[in-house]
Amino acid sequence: MNECYYDKRMDFFYNRTKTDTADEWTGPQLIGVLCFGTFFCLFIFISNSLVIAAVVKNKRFHFPFYYLLANLAAADFFAGIAYVFLMFNTGPVSKTLTVNRWFLRQGLLDTSLTASLVNLLVIAVERHMSIMRMKIHSNLTKKRVTFLIISIWAIAIFMGAVPTLGWNCICDITVCSSLAPIYSRSYLVFWSVLNLVVFFIMVVVYIRIYMYVQRKTNVLSSHTSGSISRRRTPVKLMKTVMTVLGAFVVCWTPGLVVLLLDGLNCTDCGIQNVKRWFLLLALLNSVMNPIIYSYKDDEMWATMKRMICCSSEDRSQERRSSRIPSTVLCRSTDISGHYIEDGIIQGTICGKGDLGDKGNS
């Protein structure tokens, strides 16, 4: 019967697997890494909080796609928390961690990354269902969307907890991996292959969406010139699809391949030299998600700017309240707001245009 080492600290497993814990991460290098990580974590918190607030505030976003978008933002917000916890429990500190604390560190990362990935997949399927039926939004009910969101987090939590539940090498250190010294190599192979399969499915889904829209657009353009919005839809869709796929490939594939190589026990692949940079790429994916899925939506961007603008003007109004009568500084205009096939809404934000409209009314 194999001996278990739950009472050991992580230095025991790092030494057994000869894993580099970056003892040289001190001084300027450590400060640089912490500053870099802190900046992007703050951006993750702020940008994803704005996305969630925009979906809650704007009734035009009370549809399945935007509920899933808000859940994606929540997953990326959680990823920011996981990275903050990682920053203060990595490098030389790694060797001093207990087994349970190390499991918590990795479990948070695995949960957050899985939640973001599954969210992206569900959003891709939702867009596929809608566009194939030439609709702005799918026929998903609120109950079904709620069930999907709960399922996403259930899957993510389960995947993050699998090593803690027993799929580890604490009782058989001969099968320990190098990058994750208390994870079994078989688990790394399973986790990386599973995520790569999900990535492949996303690629297929978005390719089908693009080909379908392009084919329909060519058919329509041969019979009618169509509106400007209709003619621009394929271009916008192509840019969004290419951005999504490009960001995911750059940020996820290298790390997944490295995990797969470690799981296959590739000792000559030099994975220890690149592991930190690929982890930073995964962090950048959580930074880019709100930009890709939110800021490219004109109405989402307008709503967030409206919230920032109104918040700033409200503070200014409070300071001038003793001299200037209270007025409405900001209002939402719906004159130019309309949906087009790819679900992007054209809107306006608070500012000079509102004051001009007010003068003409």
mmCIF file of C-alpha atoms in Angstrom:
data_model
loop_
_atom_site.group_PDB
_atom_site.id
_atom_site.type_symbol
_atom_site.label_atom_id
_atom_site.label_comp_id
_atom_site.label_asym_id
_atom_site.label_seq_id
_atom_site.Cartn_x
_atom_site.Cartn_y
_atom_site.Cartn_z
ATOM 1 C CA MET A 1 0.000 0.000 0.000
ATOM 2 C CA ASN A 2 1.362 3.409 -1.014
ATOM 3 C CA GLU A 3 2.183 5.931 1.676
ATOM 4 C CA CYS A 4 0.271 9.245 1.617
ATOM 5 C CA TYR A 5 1.910 12.591 2.361
ATOM 6 C CA TYR A 6 -0.950 14.916 3.285
ATOM 7 C CA ASP A 7 1.011 16.221 6.293
ATOM 8 C CA LYS A 8 3.979 17.389 4.197
ATOM 9 C CA ARG A 9 4.574 20.932 3.023
ATOM 10 C CA MET A 10 4.976 21.713 -0.654
ATOM 11 C CA ASP A 11 8.775 21.876 -0.490
ATOM 12 C CA PHE A 12 8.735 18.070 -0.141
ATOM 13 C CA PHE A 13 6.869 17.646 -3.449
ATOM 14 C CA TYR A 14 8.821 20.382 -5.255
ATOM 15 C CA ASN A 15 12.085 18.719 -4.291
ATOM 16 C CA ARG A 16 10.831 15.260 -5.311
ATOM 17 C CA THR A 17 9.741 16.469 -8.753
ATOM 18 C CA LYS A 18 12.662 18.902 -9.128
ATOM 19 C CA THR A 19 10.220 21.695 -9.887
ATOM 20 C CA ASP A 20 11.586 25.215 -10.207
ATOM 21 C CA THR A 21 9.835 27.524 -7.732
ATOM 22 C CA ALA A 22 11.661 30.634 -8.877
ATOM 23 C CA ASP A 23 13.765 31.349 -5.808
ATOM 24 C CA GLU A 24 15.386 34.108 -7.831
ATOM 25 C CA TRP A 25 12.086 36.001 -7.974
ATOM 26 C CA THR A 26 13.222 38.722 -5.616
ATOM 27 C CA GLY A 27 13.943 42.406 -5.903
ATOM 28 C CA PRO A 28 13.104 44.186 -9.187
ATOM 29 C CA GLN A 29 11.832 41.041 -10.954
ATOM 30 C CA LEU A 30 9.339 40.233 -8.216
ATOM 31 C CA ILE A 31 8.204 43.855 -7.980
ATOM 32 C CA GLY A 32 7.739 43.988 -11.748
ATOM 33 C CA VAL A 33 5.649 40.823 -11.802
ATOM 34 C CA LEU A 34 3.488 42.036 -8.915
ATOM 35 C CA CYS A 35 2.942 45.467 -10.519
ATOM 36 C CA PHE A 36 2.092 43.897 -13.863
ATOM 37 C CA GLY A 37 -0.329 41.438 -12.293
ATOM 38 C CA THR A 38 -1.912 44.064 -10.032
ATOM 39 C CA PHE A 39 -2.578 46.419 -12.943
ATOM 40 C CA PHE A 40 -4.338 43.781 -15.014
ATOM 41 C CA CYS A 41 -6.264 42.407 -12.042
ATOM 42 C CA LEU A 42 -7.576 45.915 -11.308
ATOM 43 C CA PHE A 43 -8.613 46.246 -14.944
ATOM 44 C CA ILE A 44 -10.369 42.869 -14.734
ATOM 45 C CA PHE A 45 -12.300 43.955 -11.630
ATOM 46 C CA ILE A 46 -13.330 47.361 -13.019
ATOM 47 C CA SER A 47 -14.174 46.370 -16.601
ATOM 48 C CA ASN A 48 -16.147 43.264 -15.689
ATOM 49 C CA SER A 49 -18.004 45.113 -12.929
ATOM 50 C CA LEU A 50 -19.068 47.667 -15.541
ATOM 51 C CA VAL A 51 -20.299 44.893 -17.835
ATOM 52 C CA ILE A 52 -22.418 43.340 -15.074
ATOM 53 C CA ALA A 53 -23.794 46.747 -14.016
ATOM 54 C CA ALA A 54 -24.644 47.606 -17.629
ATOM 55 C CA VAL A 55 -26.616 44.391 -18.102
ATOM 56 C CA VAL A 56 -28.527 45.010 -14.877
ATOM 57 C CA LYS A 57 -29.185 48.683 -15.592
ATOM 58 C CA ASN A 58 -30.166 48.613 -19.275
ATOM 59 C CA LYS A 59 -33.468 46.806 -19.920
ATOM 60 C CA ARG A 60 -32.434 46.276 -23.540
ATOM 61 C CA PHE A 61 -29.918 43.739 -22.232
ATOM 62 C CA HIS A 62 -32.515 41.615 -20.440
ATOM 63 C CA PHE A 63 -32.121 38.784 -22.946
ATOM 64 C CA PRO A 64 -30.392 35.366 -22.796
ATOM 65 C CA PHE A 65 -27.258 36.478 -24.646
ATOM 66 C CA TYR A 66 -26.585 39.345 -22.260
ATOM 67 C CA TYR A 67 -27.337 37.239 -19.186
ATOM 68 C CA LEU A 68 -24.651 34.845 -20.389
ATOM 69 C CA LEU A 69 -22.382 37.808 -21.106
ATOM 70 C CA ALA A 70 -22.837 39.034 -17.536
ATOM 71 C CA ASN A 71 -22.039 35.542 -16.280
ATOM 72 C CA LEU A 72 -18.878 35.549 -18.377
ATOM 73 C CA ALA A 73 -17.936 38.852 -16.770
ATOM 74 C CA ALA A 74 -18.578 37.307 -13.350
ATOM 75 C CA ALA A 75 -16.315 34.384 -14.245
ATOM 76 C CA ASP A 76 -13.562 36.741 -15.336
ATOM 77 C CA PHE A 77 -14.053 38.787 -12.156
ATOM 78 C CA PHE A 78 -13.574 35.564 -10.197
ATOM 79 C CA ALA A 79 -10.463 34.882 -12.285
ATOM 80 C CA GLY A 80 -9.065 38.210 -11.081
ATOM 81 C CA ILE A 81 -9.564 37.070 -7.478
ATOM 82 C CA ALA A 82 -7.814 33.794 -8.266
ATOM 83 C CA TYR A 83 -4.841 35.608 -9.787
ATOM 84 C CA VAL A 84 -4.550 37.936 -6.778
ATOM 85 C CA PHE A 85 -4.456 34.897 -4.491
ATOM 86 C CA LEU A 86 -1.858 33.317 -6.785
ATOM 87 C CA MET A 87 0.395 36.382 -6.774
ATOM 88 C CA PHE A 88 0.773 36.241 -3.007
ATOM 89 C CA ASN A 89 1.265 32.458 -2.954
ATOM 90 C CA THR A 90 3.797 31.886 -5.707
ATOM 91 C CA GLY A 91 7.545 32.038 -6.213
ATOM 92 C CA PRO A 92 9.561 31.222 -3.065
ATOM 93 C CA VAL A 93 6.324 31.212 -1.027
ATOM 94 C CA SER A 94 5.159 28.116 -2.935
ATOM 95 C CA LYS A 95 7.453 25.825 -0.956
ATOM 96 C CA THR A 96 6.057 26.997 2.371
ATOM 97 C CA LEU A 97 2.416 26.227 1.492
ATOM 98 C CA THR A 98 0.502 23.355 2.989
ATOM 99 C CA VAL A 99 -1.100 20.797 0.691
ATOM 100 C CA ASN A 100 -4.590 22.173 1.336
ATOM 101 C CA ARG A 101 -3.535 25.774 0.647
ATOM 102 C CA TRP A 102 -1.847 24.725 -2.582
ATOM 103 C CA PHE A 103 -5.004 22.850 -3.614
ATOM 104 C CA LEU A 104 -6.988 26.020 -2.899
ATOM 105 C CA ARG A 105 -4.622 28.102 -5.023
ATOM 106 C CA GLN A 106 -4.853 25.804 -8.019
ATOM 107 C CA GLY A 107 -8.538 25.068 -7.477
ATOM 108 C CA LEU A 108 -9.396 28.772 -7.740
ATOM 109 C CA LEU A 109 -7.479 29.020 -11.009
ATOM 110 C CA ASP A 110 -8.989 25.870 -12.481
ATOM 111 C CA THR A 111 -12.509 26.919 -11.456
ATOM 112 C CA SER A 112 -12.226 30.433 -12.872
ATOM 113 C CA LEU A 113 -10.618 29.375 -16.143
ATOM 114 C CA THR A 114 -13.106 26.550 -16.673
ATOM 115 C CA ALA A 115 -16.025 28.894 -15.952
ATOM 116 C CA SER A 116 -14.744 31.415 -18.510
ATOM 117 C CA LEU A 117 -14.176 28.717 -21.119
ATOM 118 C CA VAL A 118 -17.566 27.059 -20.687
ATOM 119 C CA ASN A 119 -19.196 30.502 -20.776
ATOM 120 C CA LEU A 120 -17.532 31.226 -24.098
ATOM 121 C CA LEU A 121 -18.795 27.910 -25.440
ATOM 122 C CA VAL A 122 -22.369 28.533 -24.286
ATOM 123 C CA ILE A 123 -22.304 32.043 -25.785
ATOM 124 C CA ALA A 124 -21.068 30.585 -29.070
ATOM 125 C CA VAL A 125 -23.899 28.030 -29.100
ATOM 126 C CA GLU A 126 -26.446 30.746 -28.241
ATOM 127 C CA ARG A 127 -25.218 32.925 -31.112
ATOM 128 C CA HIS A 128 -25.341 29.916 -33.430
ATOM 129 C CA MET A 129 -28.957 29.182 -32.486
ATOM 130 C CA SER A 130 -29.978 32.789 -32.996
ATOM 131 C CA ILE A 131 -28.201 33.577 -36.232
ATOM 132 C CA MET A 132 -29.177 30.312 -37.900
ATOM 133 C CA ARG A 133 -32.791 31.323 -37.292
ATOM 134 C CA MET A 134 -32.102 34.916 -38.390
ATOM 135 C CA LYS A 135 -33.075 36.241 -34.972
ATOM 136 C CA ILE A 136 -31.449 38.783 -32.692
ATOM 137 C CA HIS A 137 -31.966 36.666 -29.584
ATOM 138 C CA SER A 138 -32.530 32.964 -29.044
ATOM 139 C CA ASN A 139 -35.728 31.447 -27.672
ATOM 140 C CA LEU A 140 -34.081 30.549 -24.369
ATOM 141 C CA THR A 141 -36.330 31.336 -21.430
ATOM 142 C CA LYS A 142 -35.079 32.890 -18.212
ATOM 143 C CA LYS A 143 -35.440 29.528 -16.474
ATOM 144 C CA ARG A 144 -33.279 27.821 -19.076
ATOM 145 C CA VAL A 145 -30.665 30.565 -18.926
ATOM 146 C CA THR A 146 -30.618 30.312 -15.134
ATOM 147 C CA PHE A 147 -30.182 26.556 -15.420
ATOM 148 C CA LEU A 148 -27.312 27.058 -17.890
ATOM 149 C CA ILE A 149 -25.574 29.525 -15.600
ATOM 150 C CA ILE A 150 -25.917 27.214 -12.598
ATOM 151 C CA SER A 151 -24.633 24.316 -14.717
ATOM 152 C CA ILE A 152 -21.630 26.353 -15.865
ATOM 153 C CA TRP A 153 -20.578 27.067 -12.304
ATOM 154 C CA ALA A 154 -21.302 23.505 -11.185
ATOM 155 C CA ILE A 155 -19.008 22.173 -13.915
ATOM 156 C CA ALA A 156 -16.341 24.761 -13.103
ATOM 157 C CA ILE A 157 -16.403 24.051 -9.361
ATOM 158 C CA PHE A 158 -16.328 20.310 -9.986
ATOM 159 C CA MET A 159 -13.335 20.602 -12.324
ATOM 160 C CA GLY A 160 -11.534 22.778 -9.799
ATOM 161 C CA ALA A 161 -12.205 20.277 -7.013
ATOM 162 C CA VAL A 162 -11.404 17.049 -8.881
ATOM 163 C CA PRO A 163 -7.734 16.904 -7.778
ATOM 164 C CA THR A 164 -8.732 17.640 -4.184
ATOM 165 C CA LEU A 165 -11.311 14.865 -4.305
ATOM 166 C CA GLY A 166 -8.676 12.270 -5.078
ATOM 167 C CA TRP A 167 -7.213 12.613 -8.580
ATOM 168 C CA ASN A 168 -3.786 13.598 -7.284
ATOM 169 C CA CYS A 169 -0.424 11.990 -6.597
ATOM 170 C CA ILE A 170 -0.129 12.516 -2.852
ATOM 171 C CA CYS A 171 -0.364 8.750 -2.297
ATOM 172 C CA ASP A 172 1.710 7.882 -5.360
ATOM 173 C CA ILE A 173 4.433 10.470 -5.909
ATOM 174 C CA THR A 174 5.884 8.524 -8.843
ATOM 175 C CA VAL A 175 3.113 9.893 -11.093
ATOM 176 C CA CYS A 176 3.408 13.536 -9.965
ATOM 177 C CA SER A 177 3.698 16.154 -12.674
ATOM 178 C CA SER A 178 6.419 18.769 -12.877
ATOM 179 C CA LEU A 179 4.344 21.946 -13.237
ATOM 180 C CA ALA A 180 1.818 20.901 -10.594
ATOM 181 C CA PRO A 181 3.791 18.686 -8.195
ATOM 182 C CA ILE A 182 0.782 17.153 -6.419
ATOM 183 C CA TYR A 183 -1.335 16.711 -9.562
ATOM 184 C CA SER A 184 -1.245 13.391 -11.369
ATOM 185 C CA ARG A 185 0.069 13.542 -14.903
ATOM 186 C CA SER A 186 -3.023 11.677 -16.053
ATOM 187 C CA TYR A 187 -5.220 14.488 -14.725
ATOM 188 C CA LEU A 188 -3.215 17.113 -16.613
ATOM 189 C CA VAL A 189 -3.641 15.107 -19.822
ATOM 190 C CA PHE A 190 -7.389 14.823 -19.192
ATOM 191 C CA TRP A 191 -7.829 18.515 -18.332
ATOM 192 C CA SER A 192 -5.771 19.879 -21.224
ATOM 193 C CA VAL A 193 -7.297 17.551 -23.840
ATOM 194 C CA LEU A 194 -10.816 18.348 -22.611
ATOM 195 C CA ASN A 195 -10.210 22.074 -22.929
ATOM 196 C CA LEU A 196 -8.621 21.711 -26.348
ATOM 197 C CA VAL A 197 -11.683 19.764 -27.494
ATOM 198 C CA VAL A 198 -13.926 22.582 -26.242
ATOM 199 C CA PHE A 199 -11.731 25.035 -28.114
ATOM 200 C CA PHE A 200 -12.111 22.992 -31.306
ATOM 201 C CA ILE A 201 -15.904 22.956 -30.890
ATOM 202 C CA MET A 202 -15.897 26.750 -30.546
ATOM 203 C CA VAL A 203 -13.876 27.094 -33.726
ATOM 204 C CA VAL A 204 -16.358 24.896 -35.618
ATOM 205 C CA VAL A 205 -19.349 26.822 -34.251
ATOM 206 C CA TYR A 206 -17.973 30.226 -35.224
ATOM 207 C CA ILE A 207 -16.881 29.014 -38.659
ATOM 208 C CA ARG A 208 -20.426 27.763 -39.277
ATOM 209 C CA ILE A 209 -21.839 31.117 -38.172
ATOM 210 C CA TYR A 210 -19.516 33.053 -40.462
ATOM 211 C CA MET A 211 -20.103 30.816 -43.490
ATOM 212 C CA TYR A 212 -23.867 30.907 -43.001
ATOM 213 C CA VAL A 213 -24.047 34.692 -42.706
ATOM 214 C CA GLN A 214 -21.720 35.166 -45.664
ATOM 215 C CA ARG A 215 -23.794 32.816 -47.817
ATOM 216 C CA LYS A 216 -27.076 34.486 -46.854
ATOM 217 C CA THR A 217 -25.608 37.931 -47.440
ATOM 218 C CA ASN A 218 -24.373 37.001 -50.915
ATOM 219 C CA VAL A 219 -27.819 35.669 -51.808
ATOM 220 C CA LEU A 220 -29.539 38.810 -50.578
ATOM 221 C CA SER A 221 -27.063 41.173 -52.206
ATOM 222 C CA SER A 222 -27.682 39.599 -55.603
ATOM 223 C CA HIS A 223 -31.369 40.538 -55.367
ATOM 224 C CA THR A 224 -31.350 43.781 -53.420
ATOM 225 C CA SER A 225 -28.896 46.359 -52.265
ATOM 226 C CA GLY A 226 -30.148 46.108 -48.669
ATOM 227 C CA SER A 227 -29.739 48.592 -45.893
ATOM 228 C CA ILE A 228 -26.406 49.871 -44.679
ATOM 229 C CA SER A 229 -26.805 47.937 -41.440
ATOM 230 C CA ARG A 230 -27.454 44.684 -43.302
ATOM 231 C CA ARG A 231 -24.445 45.162 -45.544
ATOM 232 C CA ARG A 232 -22.181 45.909 -42.599
ATOM 233 C CA THR A 233 -23.341 42.931 -40.563
ATOM 234 C CA PRO A 234 -21.046 40.298 -42.198
ATOM 235 C CA VAL A 235 -18.013 42.583 -41.802
ATOM 236 C CA LYS A 236 -18.724 43.166 -38.116
ATOM 237 C CA LEU A 237 -19.347 39.484 -37.553
ATOM 238 C CA MET A 238 -16.123 38.525 -39.309
ATOM 239 C CA LYS A 239 -14.101 40.954 -37.189
ATOM 240 C CA THR A 240 -15.698 39.735 -33.982
ATOM 241 C CA VAL A 241 -15.178 36.078 -34.858
ATOM 242 C CA MET A 242 -11.554 36.606 -35.833
ATOM 243 C CA THR A 243 -10.906 38.597 -32.659
ATOM 244 C CA VAL A 244 -12.490 35.955 -30.444
ATOM 245 C CA LEU A 245 -10.658 33.073 -32.081
ATOM 246 C CA GLY A 246 -7.362 34.942 -32.250
ATOM 247 C CA ALA A 247 -7.484 35.960 -28.596
ATOM 248 C CA PHE A 248 -8.378 32.464 -27.464
ATOM 249 C CA VAL A 249 -5.676 30.794 -29.570
ATOM 250 C CA VAL A 250 -2.978 33.189 -28.375
ATOM 251 C CA CYS A 251 -3.993 33.144 -24.712
ATOM 252 C CA TRP A 252 -5.018 29.524 -24.119
ATOM 253 C CA THR A 253 -3.443 27.114 -26.587
ATOM 254 C CA PRO A 254 0.212 27.557 -25.516
ATOM 255 C CA GLY A 255 -0.619 26.897 -21.863
ATOM 256 C CA LEU A 256 -2.790 23.897 -22.666
ATOM 257 C CA VAL A 257 -0.068 22.408 -24.866
ATOM 258 C CA VAL A 258 2.493 22.877 -22.084
ATOM 259 C CA LEU A 259 0.193 21.133 -19.589
ATOM 260 C CA LEU A 260 -0.329 18.314 -22.072
ATOM 261 C CA LEU A 261 3.424 17.909 -22.562
ATOM 262 C CA ASP A 262 3.938 17.833 -18.806
ATOM 263 C CA GLY A 263 1.200 15.234 -18.458
ATOM 264 C CA LEU A 264 2.938 13.139 -21.112
ATOM 265 C CA ASN A 265 6.145 13.422 -19.033
ATOM 266 C CA CYS A 266 8.154 15.280 -21.660
ATOM 267 C CA THR A 267 11.352 15.985 -19.708
ATOM 268 C CA ASP A 268 13.233 17.628 -22.598
ATOM 269 C CA CYS A 269 10.573 20.173 -23.608
ATOM 270 C CA GLY A 270 11.798 23.022 -21.385
ATOM 271 C CA ILE A 271 8.318 23.670 -19.980
ATOM 272 C CA GLN A 272 9.680 25.170 -16.757
ATOM 273 C CA ASN A 273 11.140 28.099 -18.703
ATOM 274 C CA VAL A 274 7.838 29.186 -20.239
ATOM 275 C CA LYS A 275 5.194 28.280 -17.649
ATOM 276 C CA ARG A 276 5.026 31.774 -16.057
ATOM 277 C CA TRP A 277 4.582 33.563 -19.368
ATOM 278 C CA PHE A 278 1.802 31.254 -20.469
ATOM 279 C CA LEU A 279 0.065 31.851 -17.149
ATOM 280 C CA LEU A 280 0.218 35.587 -17.872
ATOM 281 C CA LEU A 281 -1.335 34.890 -21.285
ATOM 282 C CA ALA A 282 -4.241 33.195 -19.513
ATOM 283 C CA LEU A 283 -4.569 36.315 -17.362
ATOM 284 C CA LEU A 284 -4.691 38.471 -20.495
ATOM 285 C CA ASN A 285 -7.616 36.417 -21.785
ATOM 286 C CA SER A 286 -9.717 37.566 -18.819
ATOM 287 C CA VAL A 287 -8.615 41.121 -19.608
ATOM 288 C CA MET A 288 -9.595 40.849 -23.263
ATOM 289 C CA ASN A 289 -12.998 39.186 -22.799
ATOM 290 C CA PRO A 290 -14.887 42.321 -21.704
ATOM 291 C CA ILE A 291 -13.298 44.224 -24.588
ATOM 292 C CA ILE A 292 -14.213 41.632 -27.211
ATOM 293 C CA TYR A 293 -17.715 40.756 -26.020
ATOM 294 C CA SER A 294 -18.780 44.101 -24.607
ATOM 295 C CA TYR A 295 -16.948 47.097 -26.010
ATOM 296 C CA LYS A 296 -17.565 45.923 -29.578
ATOM 297 C CA ASP A 297 -21.285 46.145 -28.826
ATOM 298 C CA ASP A 298 -22.140 49.805 -29.373
ATOM 299 C CA GLU A 299 -25.036 49.803 -26.937
ATOM 300 C CA MET A 300 -23.007 48.086 -24.214
ATOM 301 C CA TRP A 301 -20.193 50.586 -24.653
ATOM 302 C CA ALA A 302 -22.669 53.468 -24.649
ATOM 303 C CA THR A 303 -24.321 52.196 -21.465
ATOM 304 C CA MET A 304 -21.011 51.951 -19.633
ATOM 305 C CA LYS A 305 -19.976 55.422 -20.779
ATOM 306 C CA ARG A 306 -23.364 56.716 -19.740
ATOM 307 C CA MET A 307 -22.902 55.277 -16.235
ATOM 308 C CA ILE A 308 -19.441 56.807 -15.897
ATOM 309 C CA CYS A 309 -20.585 60.117 -17.387
ATOM 310 C CA CYS A 310 -23.674 60.385 -15.221
ATOM 311 C CA SER A 311 -21.753 59.419 -12.102
ATOM 312 C CA SER A 312 -19.193 62.126 -12.794
ATOM 313 C CA GLU A 313 -21.815 64.754 -13.592
ATOM 314 C CA ASP A 314 -23.875 63.809 -10.531
ATOM 315 C CA ARG A 315 -20.879 64.528 -8.313
ATOM 316 C CA SER A 316 -20.325 67.820 -10.114
ATOM 317 C CA GLN A 317 -24.012 68.670 -9.748
ATOM 318 C CA GLU A 318 -23.888 68.050 -6.003
ATOM 319 C CA ARG A 319 -21.043 70.527 -5.671
ATOM 320 C CA ARG A 320 -22.994 73.165 -7.608
ATOM 321 C CA SER A 321 -26.383 72.455 -6.027
ATOM 322 C CA SER A 322 -26.195 75.540 -3.786
ATOM 323 C CA ARG A 323 -25.852 77.828 -6.833
ATOM 324 C CA ILE A 324 -27.578 76.078 -9.734
ATOM 325 C CA PRO A 325 -31.105 74.620 -9.701
ATOM 326 C CA SER A 326 -31.304 70.877 -10.072
ATOM 327 C CA THR A 327 -31.598 69.801 -13.711
ATOM 328 C CA VAL A 328 -31.527 66.561 -15.558
ATOM 329 C CA LEU A 329 -28.005 66.295 -16.889
ATOM 330 C CA CYS A 330 -28.251 63.039 -18.654
ATOM 331 C CA ARG A 331 -30.968 61.075 -20.396
ATOM 332 C CA SER A 332 -31.105 58.128 -22.697
ATOM 333 C CA THR A 333 -32.201 58.718 -26.269
ATOM 334 C CA ASP A 334 -33.793 56.024 -28.378
ATOM 335 C CA ILE A 335 -34.105 57.943 -31.685
ATOM 336 C CA SER A 336 -31.215 56.139 -33.336
ATOM 337 C CA GLY A 337 -31.369 52.956 -31.283
ATOM 338 C CA HIS A 338 -32.151 49.880 -33.329
ATOM 339 C CA TYR A 339 -31.142 46.225 -33.520
ATOM 340 C CA ILE A 340 -29.384 44.651 -36.475
ATOM 341 C CA GLU A 341 -28.860 40.990 -37.311
ATOM 342 C CA ASP A 342 -25.726 40.466 -35.242
ATOM 343 C CA GLY A 343 -27.347 41.807 -32.090
ATOM 344 C CA ILE A 344 -25.465 45.119 -31.993
ATOM 345 C CA ILE A 345 -27.592 48.090 -30.946
ATOM 346 C CA GLN A 346 -26.883 51.616 -32.077
ATOM 347 C CA GLY A 347 -27.403 54.136 -29.280
ATOM 348 C CA THR A 348 -26.278 57.486 -27.939
ATOM 349 C CA ILE A 349 -24.581 58.510 -24.723
ATOM 350 C CA CYS A 350 -25.117 61.403 -22.396
ATOM 351 C CA GLY A 351 -23.332 64.613 -23.285
ATOM 352 C CA LYS A 352 -23.645 67.553 -25.628
ATOM 353 C CA GLY A 353 -26.046 65.745 -27.907
ATOM 354 C CA ASP A 354 -28.579 65.455 -25.083
ATOM 355 C CA LEU A 355 -28.347 69.144 -24.280
ATOM 356 C CA GLY A 356 -28.818 69.958 -27.929
ATOM 357 C CA ASP A 357 -31.895 67.761 -28.133
ATOM 358 C CA LYS A 358 -33.244 69.428 -25.049
ATOM 359 C CA GLY A 359 -32.893 72.802 -26.663
ATOM 360 C CA ASN A 360 -34.776 71.689 -29.744
ATOM 361 C CA SER A 361 -37.640 70.115 -27.808
#
